[in-house]
Coordinates of N, CA and C in Angstrom, one line a residue:
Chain V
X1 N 0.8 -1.2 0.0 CA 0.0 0.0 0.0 C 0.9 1.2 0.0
X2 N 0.6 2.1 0.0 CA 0.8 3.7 -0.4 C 1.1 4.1 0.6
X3 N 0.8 3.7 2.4 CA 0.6 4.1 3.6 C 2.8 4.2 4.0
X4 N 2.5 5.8 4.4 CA 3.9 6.1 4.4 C 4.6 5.9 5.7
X5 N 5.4 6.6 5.9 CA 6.4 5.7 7.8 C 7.2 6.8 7.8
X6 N 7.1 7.9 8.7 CA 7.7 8.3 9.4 C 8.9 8.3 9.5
X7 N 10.0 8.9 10.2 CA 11.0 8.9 11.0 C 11.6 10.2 11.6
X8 N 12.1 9.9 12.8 CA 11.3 8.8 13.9 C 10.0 8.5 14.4
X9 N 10.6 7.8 15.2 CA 8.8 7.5 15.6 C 8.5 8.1 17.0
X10 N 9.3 8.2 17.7 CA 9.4 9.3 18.8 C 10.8 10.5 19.2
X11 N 10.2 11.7 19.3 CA 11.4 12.6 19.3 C 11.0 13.6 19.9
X12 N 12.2 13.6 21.5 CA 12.2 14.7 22.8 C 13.1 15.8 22.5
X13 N 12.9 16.9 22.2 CA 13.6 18.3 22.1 C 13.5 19.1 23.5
X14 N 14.4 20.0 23.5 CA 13.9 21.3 24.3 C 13.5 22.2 23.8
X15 N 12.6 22.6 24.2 CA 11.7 24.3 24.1 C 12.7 25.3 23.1
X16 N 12.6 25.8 21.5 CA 13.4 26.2 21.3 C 14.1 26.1 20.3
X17 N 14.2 24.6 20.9 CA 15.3 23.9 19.1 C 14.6 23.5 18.1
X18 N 15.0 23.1 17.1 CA 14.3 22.7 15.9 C 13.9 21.2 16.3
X19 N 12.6 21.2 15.2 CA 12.6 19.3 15.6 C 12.4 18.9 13.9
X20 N 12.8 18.2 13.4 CA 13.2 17.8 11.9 C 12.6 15.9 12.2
X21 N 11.1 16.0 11.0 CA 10.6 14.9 10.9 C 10.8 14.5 9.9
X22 N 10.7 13.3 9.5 CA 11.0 12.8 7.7 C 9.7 11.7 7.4
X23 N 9.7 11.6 6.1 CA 8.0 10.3 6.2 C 8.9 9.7 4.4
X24 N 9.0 8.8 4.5 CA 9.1 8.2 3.1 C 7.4 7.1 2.9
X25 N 7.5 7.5 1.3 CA 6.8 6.6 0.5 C 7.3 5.9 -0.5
X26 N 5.7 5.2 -0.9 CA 6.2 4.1 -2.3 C 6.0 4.7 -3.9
X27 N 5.1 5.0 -3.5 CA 4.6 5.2 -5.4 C 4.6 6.8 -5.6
X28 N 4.6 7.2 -6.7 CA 4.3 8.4 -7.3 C 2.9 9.1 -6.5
X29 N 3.5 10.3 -6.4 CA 1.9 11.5 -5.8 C 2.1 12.4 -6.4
X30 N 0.8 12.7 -6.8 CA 0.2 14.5 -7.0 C 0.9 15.6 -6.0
X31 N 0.2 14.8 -4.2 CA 0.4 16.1 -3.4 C 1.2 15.3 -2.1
X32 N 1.8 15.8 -1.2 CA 1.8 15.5 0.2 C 1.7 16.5 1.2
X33 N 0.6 15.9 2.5 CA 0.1 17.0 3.6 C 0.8 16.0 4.6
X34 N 1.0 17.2 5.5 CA 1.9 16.9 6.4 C 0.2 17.9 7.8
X35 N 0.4 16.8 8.8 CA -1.0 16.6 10.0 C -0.5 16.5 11.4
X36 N -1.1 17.3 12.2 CA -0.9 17.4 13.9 C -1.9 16.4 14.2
X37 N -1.8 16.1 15.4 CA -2.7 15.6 15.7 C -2.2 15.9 17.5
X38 N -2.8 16.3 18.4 CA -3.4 16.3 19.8 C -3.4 15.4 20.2
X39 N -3.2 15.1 21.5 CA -3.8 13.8 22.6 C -5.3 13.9 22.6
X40 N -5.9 12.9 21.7 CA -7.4 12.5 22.1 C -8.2 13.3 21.1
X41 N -7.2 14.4 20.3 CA -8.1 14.9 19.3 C -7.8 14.4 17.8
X42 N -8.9 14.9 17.2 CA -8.7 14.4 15.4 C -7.2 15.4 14.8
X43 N -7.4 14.8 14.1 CA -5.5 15.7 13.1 C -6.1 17.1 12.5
X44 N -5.1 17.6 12.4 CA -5.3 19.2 11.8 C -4.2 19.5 10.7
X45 N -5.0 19.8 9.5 CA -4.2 19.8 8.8 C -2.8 21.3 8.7
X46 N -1.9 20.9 8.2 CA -0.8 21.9 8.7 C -0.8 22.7 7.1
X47 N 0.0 21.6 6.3 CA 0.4 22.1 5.3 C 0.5 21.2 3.9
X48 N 0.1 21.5 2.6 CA 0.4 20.4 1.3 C 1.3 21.2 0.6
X49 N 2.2 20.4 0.2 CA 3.2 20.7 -0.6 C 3.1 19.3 -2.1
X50 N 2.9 19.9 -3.2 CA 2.7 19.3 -4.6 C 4.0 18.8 -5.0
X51 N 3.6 17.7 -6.0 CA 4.7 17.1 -6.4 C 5.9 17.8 -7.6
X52 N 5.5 19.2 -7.9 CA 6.1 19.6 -8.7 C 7.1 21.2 -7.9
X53 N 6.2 21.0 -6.6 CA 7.6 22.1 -5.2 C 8.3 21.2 -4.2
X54 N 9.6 21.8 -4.7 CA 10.4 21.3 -3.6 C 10.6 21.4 -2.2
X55 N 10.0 23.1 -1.7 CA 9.7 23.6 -0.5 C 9.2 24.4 -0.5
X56 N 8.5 24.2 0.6 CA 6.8 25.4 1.2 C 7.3 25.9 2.6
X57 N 6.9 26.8 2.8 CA 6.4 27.7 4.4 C 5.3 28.1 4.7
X58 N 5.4 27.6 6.1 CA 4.0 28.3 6.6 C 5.0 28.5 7.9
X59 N 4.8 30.1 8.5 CA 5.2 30.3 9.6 C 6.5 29.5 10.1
X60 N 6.4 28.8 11.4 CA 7.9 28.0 11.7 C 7.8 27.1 10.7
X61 N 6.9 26.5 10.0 CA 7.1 25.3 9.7 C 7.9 25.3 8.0
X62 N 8.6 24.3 7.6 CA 9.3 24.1 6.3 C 9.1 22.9 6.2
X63 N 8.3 22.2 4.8 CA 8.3 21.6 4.1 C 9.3 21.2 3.2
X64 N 9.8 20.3 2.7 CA 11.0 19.6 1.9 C 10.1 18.2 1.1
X65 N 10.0 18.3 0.2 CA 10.1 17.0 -0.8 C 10.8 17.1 -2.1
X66 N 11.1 15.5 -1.6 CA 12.2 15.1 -2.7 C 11.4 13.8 -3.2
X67 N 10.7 14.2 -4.7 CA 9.9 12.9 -5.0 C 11.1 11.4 -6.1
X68 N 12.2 11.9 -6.0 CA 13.3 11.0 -6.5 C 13.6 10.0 -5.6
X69 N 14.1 10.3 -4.2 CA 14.0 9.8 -3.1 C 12.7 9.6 -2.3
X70 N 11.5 9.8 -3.2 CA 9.8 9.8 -2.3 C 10.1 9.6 -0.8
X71 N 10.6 11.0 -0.4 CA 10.8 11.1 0.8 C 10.2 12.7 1.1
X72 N 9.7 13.0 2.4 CA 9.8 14.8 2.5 C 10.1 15.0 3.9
X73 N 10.3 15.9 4.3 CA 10.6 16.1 5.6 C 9.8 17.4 6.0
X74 N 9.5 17.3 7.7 CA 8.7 18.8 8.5 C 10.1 19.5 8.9
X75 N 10.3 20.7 9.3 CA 10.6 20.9 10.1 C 10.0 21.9 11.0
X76 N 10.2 22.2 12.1 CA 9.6 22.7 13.0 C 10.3 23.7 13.4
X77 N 10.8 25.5 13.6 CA 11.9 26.1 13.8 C 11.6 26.7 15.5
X78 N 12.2 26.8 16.0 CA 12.0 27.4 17.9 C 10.7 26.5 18.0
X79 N 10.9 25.6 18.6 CA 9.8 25.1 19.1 C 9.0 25.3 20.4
X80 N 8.0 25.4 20.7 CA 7.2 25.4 21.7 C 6.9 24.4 22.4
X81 N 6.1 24.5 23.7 CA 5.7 23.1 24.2 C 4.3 23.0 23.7
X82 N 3.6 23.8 23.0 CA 2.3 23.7 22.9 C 2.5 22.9 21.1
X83 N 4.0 22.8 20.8 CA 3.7 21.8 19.3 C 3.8 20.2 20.0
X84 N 4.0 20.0 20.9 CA 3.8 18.6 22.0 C 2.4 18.0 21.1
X85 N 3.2 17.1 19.9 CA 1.8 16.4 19.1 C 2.4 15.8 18.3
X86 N 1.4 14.5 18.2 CA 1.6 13.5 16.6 C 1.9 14.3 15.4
X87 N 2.7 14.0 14.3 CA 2.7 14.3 13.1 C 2.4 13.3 12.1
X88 N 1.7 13.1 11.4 CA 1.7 12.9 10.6 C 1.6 13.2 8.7
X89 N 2.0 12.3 7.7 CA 2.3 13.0 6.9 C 0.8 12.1 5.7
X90 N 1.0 12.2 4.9 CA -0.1 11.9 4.1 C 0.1 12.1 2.8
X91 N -0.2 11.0 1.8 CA 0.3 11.3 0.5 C -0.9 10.7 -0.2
X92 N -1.4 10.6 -1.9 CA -2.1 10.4 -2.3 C -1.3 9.2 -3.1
X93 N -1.9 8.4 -4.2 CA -1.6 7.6 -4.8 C -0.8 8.1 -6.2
X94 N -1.3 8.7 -6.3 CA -1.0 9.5 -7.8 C -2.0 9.2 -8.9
X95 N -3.0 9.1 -8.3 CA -4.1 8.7 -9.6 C -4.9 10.3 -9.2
X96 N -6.2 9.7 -9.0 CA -7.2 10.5 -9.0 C -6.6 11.7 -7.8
X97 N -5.9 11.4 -6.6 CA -5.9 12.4 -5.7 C -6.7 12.3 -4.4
X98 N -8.4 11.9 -5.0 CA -8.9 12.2 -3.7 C -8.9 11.4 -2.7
X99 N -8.0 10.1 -2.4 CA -7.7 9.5 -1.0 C -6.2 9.7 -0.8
X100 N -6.2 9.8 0.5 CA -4.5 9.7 1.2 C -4.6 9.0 2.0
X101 N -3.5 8.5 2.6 CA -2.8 7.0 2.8 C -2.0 7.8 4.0
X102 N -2.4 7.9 5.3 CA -1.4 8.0 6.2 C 0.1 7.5 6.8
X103 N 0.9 8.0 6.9 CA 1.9 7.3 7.5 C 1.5 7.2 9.2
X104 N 2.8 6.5 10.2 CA 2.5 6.0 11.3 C 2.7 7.2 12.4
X105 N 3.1 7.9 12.0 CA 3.4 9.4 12.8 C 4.8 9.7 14.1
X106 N 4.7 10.7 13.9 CA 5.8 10.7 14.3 C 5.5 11.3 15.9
X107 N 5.7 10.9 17.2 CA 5.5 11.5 18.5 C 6.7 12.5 19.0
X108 N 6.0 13.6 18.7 CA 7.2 14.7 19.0 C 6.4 15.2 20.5
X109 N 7.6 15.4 21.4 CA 7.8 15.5 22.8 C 8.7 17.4 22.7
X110 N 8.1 18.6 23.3 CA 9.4 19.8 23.6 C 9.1 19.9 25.0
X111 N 10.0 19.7 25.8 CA 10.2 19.8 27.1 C 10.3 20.9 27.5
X112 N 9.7 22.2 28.4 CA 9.4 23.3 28.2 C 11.0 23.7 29.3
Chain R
X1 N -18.1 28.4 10.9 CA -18.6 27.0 11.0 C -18.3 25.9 11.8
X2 N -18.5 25.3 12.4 CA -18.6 24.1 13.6 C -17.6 23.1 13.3
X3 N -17.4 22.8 12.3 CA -16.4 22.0 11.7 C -16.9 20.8 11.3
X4 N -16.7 19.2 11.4 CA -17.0 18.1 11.3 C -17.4 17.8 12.6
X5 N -18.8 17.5 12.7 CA -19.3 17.1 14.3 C -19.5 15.4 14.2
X6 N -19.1 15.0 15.0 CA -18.8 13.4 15.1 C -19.8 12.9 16.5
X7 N -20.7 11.9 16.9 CA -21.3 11.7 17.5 C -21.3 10.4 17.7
X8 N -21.3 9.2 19.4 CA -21.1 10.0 20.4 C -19.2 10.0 20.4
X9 N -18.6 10.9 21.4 CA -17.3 11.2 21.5 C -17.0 9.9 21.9
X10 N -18.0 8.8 22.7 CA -17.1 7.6 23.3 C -18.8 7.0 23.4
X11 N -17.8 5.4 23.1 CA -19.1 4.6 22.9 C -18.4 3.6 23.6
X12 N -19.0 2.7 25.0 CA -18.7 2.1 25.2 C -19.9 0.6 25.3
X13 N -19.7 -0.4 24.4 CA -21.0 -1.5 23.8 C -20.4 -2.9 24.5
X14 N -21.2 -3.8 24.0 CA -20.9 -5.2 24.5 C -20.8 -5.7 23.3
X15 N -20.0 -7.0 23.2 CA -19.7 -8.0 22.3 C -20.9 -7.9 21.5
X16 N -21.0 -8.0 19.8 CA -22.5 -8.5 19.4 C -23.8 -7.6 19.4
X17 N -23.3 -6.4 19.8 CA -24.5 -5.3 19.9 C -24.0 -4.7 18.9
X18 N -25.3 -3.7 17.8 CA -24.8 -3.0 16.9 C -24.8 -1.5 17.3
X19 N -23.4 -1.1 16.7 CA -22.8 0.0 17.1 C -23.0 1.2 16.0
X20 N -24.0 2.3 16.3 CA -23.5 3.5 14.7 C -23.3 4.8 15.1
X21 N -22.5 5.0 14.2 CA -21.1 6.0 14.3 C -21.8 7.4 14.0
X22 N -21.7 8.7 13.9 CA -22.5 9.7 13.1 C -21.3 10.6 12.8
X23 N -22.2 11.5 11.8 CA -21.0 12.2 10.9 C -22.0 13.4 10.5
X24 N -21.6 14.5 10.7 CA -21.8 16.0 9.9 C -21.2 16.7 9.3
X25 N -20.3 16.2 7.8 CA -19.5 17.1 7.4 C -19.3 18.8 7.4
X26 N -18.6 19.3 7.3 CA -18.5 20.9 6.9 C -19.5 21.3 5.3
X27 N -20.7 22.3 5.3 CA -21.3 22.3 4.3 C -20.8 22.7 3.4
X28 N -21.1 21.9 2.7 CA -20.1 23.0 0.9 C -19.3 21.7 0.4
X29 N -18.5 20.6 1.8 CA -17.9 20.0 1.4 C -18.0 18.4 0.5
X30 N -17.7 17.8 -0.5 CA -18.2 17.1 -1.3 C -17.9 15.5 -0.9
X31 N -16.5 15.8 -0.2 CA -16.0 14.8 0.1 C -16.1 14.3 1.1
X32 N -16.5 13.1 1.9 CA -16.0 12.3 3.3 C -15.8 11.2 3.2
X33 N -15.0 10.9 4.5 CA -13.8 9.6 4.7 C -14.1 9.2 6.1
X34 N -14.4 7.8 5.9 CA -13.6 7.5 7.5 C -12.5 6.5 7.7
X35 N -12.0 6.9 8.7 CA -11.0 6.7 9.2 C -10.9 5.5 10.7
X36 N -10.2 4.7 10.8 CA -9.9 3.9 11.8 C -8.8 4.3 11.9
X37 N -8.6 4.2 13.8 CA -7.3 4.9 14.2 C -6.7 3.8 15.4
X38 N -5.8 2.6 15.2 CA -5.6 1.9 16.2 C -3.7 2.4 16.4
X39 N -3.5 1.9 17.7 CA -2.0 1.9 17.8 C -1.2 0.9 17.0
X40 N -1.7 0.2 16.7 CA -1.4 -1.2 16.1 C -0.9 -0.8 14.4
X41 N -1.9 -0.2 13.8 CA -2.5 -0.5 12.8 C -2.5 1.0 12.0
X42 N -2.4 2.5 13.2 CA -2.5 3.4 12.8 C -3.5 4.1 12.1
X43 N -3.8 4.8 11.3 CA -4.8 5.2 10.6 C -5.3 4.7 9.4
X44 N -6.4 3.7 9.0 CA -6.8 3.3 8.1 C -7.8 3.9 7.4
X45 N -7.9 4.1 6.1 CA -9.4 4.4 5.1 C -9.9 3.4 5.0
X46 N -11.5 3.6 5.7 CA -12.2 2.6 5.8 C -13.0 2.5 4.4
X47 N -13.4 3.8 3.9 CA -14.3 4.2 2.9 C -14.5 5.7 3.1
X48 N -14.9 5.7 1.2 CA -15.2 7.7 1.1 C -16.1 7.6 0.4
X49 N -16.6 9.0 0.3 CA -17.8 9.1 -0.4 C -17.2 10.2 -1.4
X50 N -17.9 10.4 -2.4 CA -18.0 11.8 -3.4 C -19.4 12.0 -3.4
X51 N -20.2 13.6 -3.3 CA -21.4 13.4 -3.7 C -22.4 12.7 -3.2
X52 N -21.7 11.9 -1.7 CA -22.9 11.0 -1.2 C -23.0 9.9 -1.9
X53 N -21.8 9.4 -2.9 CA -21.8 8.1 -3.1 C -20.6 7.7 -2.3
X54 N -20.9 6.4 -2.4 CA -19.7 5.5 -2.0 C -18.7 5.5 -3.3
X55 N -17.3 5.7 -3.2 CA -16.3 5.9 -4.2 C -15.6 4.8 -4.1
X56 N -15.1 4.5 -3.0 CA -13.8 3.2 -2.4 C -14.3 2.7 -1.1
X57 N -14.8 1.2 -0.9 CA -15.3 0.7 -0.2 C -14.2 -0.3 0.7
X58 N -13.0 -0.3 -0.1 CA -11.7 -1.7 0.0 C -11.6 -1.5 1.6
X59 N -11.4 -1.2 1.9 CA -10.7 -0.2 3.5 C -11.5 -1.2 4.7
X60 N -12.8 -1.2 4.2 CA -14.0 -2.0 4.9 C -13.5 -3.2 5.5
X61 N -13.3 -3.9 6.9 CA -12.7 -4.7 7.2 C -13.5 -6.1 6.9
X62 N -14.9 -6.2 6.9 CA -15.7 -7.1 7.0 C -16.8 -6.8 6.3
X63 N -17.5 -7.4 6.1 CA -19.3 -7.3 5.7 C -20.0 -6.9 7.3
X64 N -19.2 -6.7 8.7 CA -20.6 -6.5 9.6 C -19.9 -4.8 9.6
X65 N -19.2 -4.4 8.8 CA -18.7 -2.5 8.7 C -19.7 -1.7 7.4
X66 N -20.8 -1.6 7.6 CA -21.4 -0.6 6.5 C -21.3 0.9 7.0
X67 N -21.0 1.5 5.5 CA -21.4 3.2 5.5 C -22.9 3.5 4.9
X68 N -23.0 4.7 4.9 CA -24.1 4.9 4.2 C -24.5 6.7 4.6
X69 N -24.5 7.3 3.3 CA -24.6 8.6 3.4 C -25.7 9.5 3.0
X70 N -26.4 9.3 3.2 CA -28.3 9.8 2.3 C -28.4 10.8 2.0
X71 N -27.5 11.9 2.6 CA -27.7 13.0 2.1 C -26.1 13.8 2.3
X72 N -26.0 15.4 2.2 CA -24.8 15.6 2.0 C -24.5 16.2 3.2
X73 N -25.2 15.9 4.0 CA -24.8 17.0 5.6 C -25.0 15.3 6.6
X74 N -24.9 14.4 6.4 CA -25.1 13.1 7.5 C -24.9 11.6 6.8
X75 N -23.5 11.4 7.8 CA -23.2 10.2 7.1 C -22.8 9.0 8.6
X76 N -23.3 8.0 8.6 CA -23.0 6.8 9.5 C -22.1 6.1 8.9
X77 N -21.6 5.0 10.0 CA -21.1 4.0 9.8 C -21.2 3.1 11.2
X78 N -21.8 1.9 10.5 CA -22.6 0.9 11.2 C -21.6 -0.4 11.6
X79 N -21.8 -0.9 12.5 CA -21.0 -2.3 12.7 C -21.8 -3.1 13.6
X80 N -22.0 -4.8 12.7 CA -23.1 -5.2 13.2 C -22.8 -6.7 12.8
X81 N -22.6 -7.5 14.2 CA -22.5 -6.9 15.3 C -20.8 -6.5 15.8
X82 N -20.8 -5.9 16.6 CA -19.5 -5.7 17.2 C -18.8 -6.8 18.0
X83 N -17.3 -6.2 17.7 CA -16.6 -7.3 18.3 C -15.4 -6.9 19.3
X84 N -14.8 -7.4 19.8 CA -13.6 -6.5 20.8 C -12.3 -5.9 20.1
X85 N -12.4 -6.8 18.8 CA -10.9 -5.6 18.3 C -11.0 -5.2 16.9
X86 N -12.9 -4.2 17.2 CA -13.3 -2.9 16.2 C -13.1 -1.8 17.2
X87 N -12.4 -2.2 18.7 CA -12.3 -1.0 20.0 C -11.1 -0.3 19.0
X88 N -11.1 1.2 19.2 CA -10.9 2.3 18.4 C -10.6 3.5 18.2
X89 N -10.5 4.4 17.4 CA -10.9 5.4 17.5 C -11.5 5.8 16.1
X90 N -12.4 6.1 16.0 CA -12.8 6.0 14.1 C -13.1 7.7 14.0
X91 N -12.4 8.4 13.1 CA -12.7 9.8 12.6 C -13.5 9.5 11.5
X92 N -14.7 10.8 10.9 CA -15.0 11.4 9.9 C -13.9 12.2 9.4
X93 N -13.7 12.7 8.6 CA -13.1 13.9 7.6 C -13.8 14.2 6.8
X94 N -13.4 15.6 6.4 CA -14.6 16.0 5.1 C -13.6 17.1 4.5
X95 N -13.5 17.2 3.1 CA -12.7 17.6 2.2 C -13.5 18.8 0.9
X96 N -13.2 19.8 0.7 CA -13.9 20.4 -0.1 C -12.9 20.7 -1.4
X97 N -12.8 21.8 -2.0 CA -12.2 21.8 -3.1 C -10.8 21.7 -2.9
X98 N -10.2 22.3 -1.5 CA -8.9 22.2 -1.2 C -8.3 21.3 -0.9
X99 N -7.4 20.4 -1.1 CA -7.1 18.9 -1.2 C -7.1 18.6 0.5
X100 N -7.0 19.9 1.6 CA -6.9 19.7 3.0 C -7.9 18.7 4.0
X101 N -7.9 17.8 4.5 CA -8.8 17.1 5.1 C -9.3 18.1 6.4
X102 N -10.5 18.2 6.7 CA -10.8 18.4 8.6 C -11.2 17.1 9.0
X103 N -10.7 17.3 9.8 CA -11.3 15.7 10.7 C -12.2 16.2 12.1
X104 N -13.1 15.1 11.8 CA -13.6 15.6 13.6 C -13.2 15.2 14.4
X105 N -13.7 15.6 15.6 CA -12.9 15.1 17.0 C -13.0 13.5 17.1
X106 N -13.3 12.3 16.8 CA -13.7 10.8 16.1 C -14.8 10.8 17.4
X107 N -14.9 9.6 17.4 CA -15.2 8.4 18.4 C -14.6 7.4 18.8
X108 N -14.5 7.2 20.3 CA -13.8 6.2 20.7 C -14.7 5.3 21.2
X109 N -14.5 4.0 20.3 CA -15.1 3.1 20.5 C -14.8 2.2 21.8
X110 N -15.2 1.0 22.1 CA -14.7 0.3 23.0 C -15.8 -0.9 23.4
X111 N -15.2 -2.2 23.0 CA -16.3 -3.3 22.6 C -15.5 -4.2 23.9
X112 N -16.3 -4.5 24.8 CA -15.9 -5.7 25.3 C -16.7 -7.0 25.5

């Protein structure tokens, strides 16, 4: 399946530092969204970055894909303790688009 | 707008009783998904709709997992009968023109 994997799978920073997540896949995609998710709550989407950009911004966050290596990476810049949440990344198949295929996420810990 | 409302937040059933799930997408939006969420197994597509049809059913673990969406503001998902390891967390999401999923806050199931 299409369903992507993280790395790592857990990662403790301090308040501050960057935290750099990575998610590889299998097959060709249109798009990849990169997802928070909360203790106990549903995921929130952050950010898509298309298979034809190599890097996006939103605020702290930087996107990187490299669809040669079907790999992309988050990063996260001064972190806070309120980014204390699952990541996950999410990619499409490369057909139609409209389903994504979660990876396993990534548990980021900033210790305040 | 209220977002994706998911109903109830926690279900807790017995072996063999039938369990249904509820779903209010965001209006406007064309698309819904649900989602199973185990530690095991992570986040799976169970089934989506477009339009209030069923699009991709594969995801469905068994014949006792039906969806069913009758109109474009309320969609279930039924399991019948239940068993101890459909215990869970199962999201809605609902998707409009922008490739971004919302998810609601899910349901945590829990069959013993």
């Amino acid at each position: 399946s299409q369903q992507g994997e993280e790395d790592p799978q857990a990662l403790s920073i301090q308040e501050g530092e960057n935290a750099t997540m990575n998610c590889s896949y299998k097959t060709s995609i249109n798009n990849l969204q990169w997802y928070r998710q909360n203790s106990g709550r549903g995921l929130v989407h952050l950010i898509l970055i298309r298979s034809n950009e190599r890097e996006k911004h939103s605020g702290r966050l930087r996107v990187t894909l490299d669809t040669s290596k079907k790999s992309s990476s988050l990063l996260i810049t001064a972190s806070r303790a309120a980014d204390t949440a699952s990541y996950f990344c999410a990619t499409d198949d490369g057909g139609t688009g409209n389903q994504f295929y979660f990876g396993t996420g990534t548990s980021l810990t900033v210790i305040p | 707008d209220a977002g994706v409302i998911q109903s109830p937040r926690h279900e807790v059933t017995e072996m063999g009783q039938e369990v249904t799930l509820r779903c209010k997408p965001i209006s406007g939006h064309d698309y819904l998904f649900w989602y199973r969420q185990t530690m095991m197994r992570g986040l799976e597509l169970l089934i989506y709709f477009n339009n209030n049809v069923p699009i991709d059913d594969s995801g469905m673990p068994e014949d006792r997992f039906s969806a069913k969406m009758p109109n474009a503001s309320f969609s279930t998902l039924k399991i019948q009968p239940s068993e101890p390891r459909d215990s869970a967390v199962y999201f809605c999401a609902s998707r409009g023109r922008r490739y971004g999923y919302t998810f609601g806050s899910g349901t945590r199931l829990t069959v013993v």
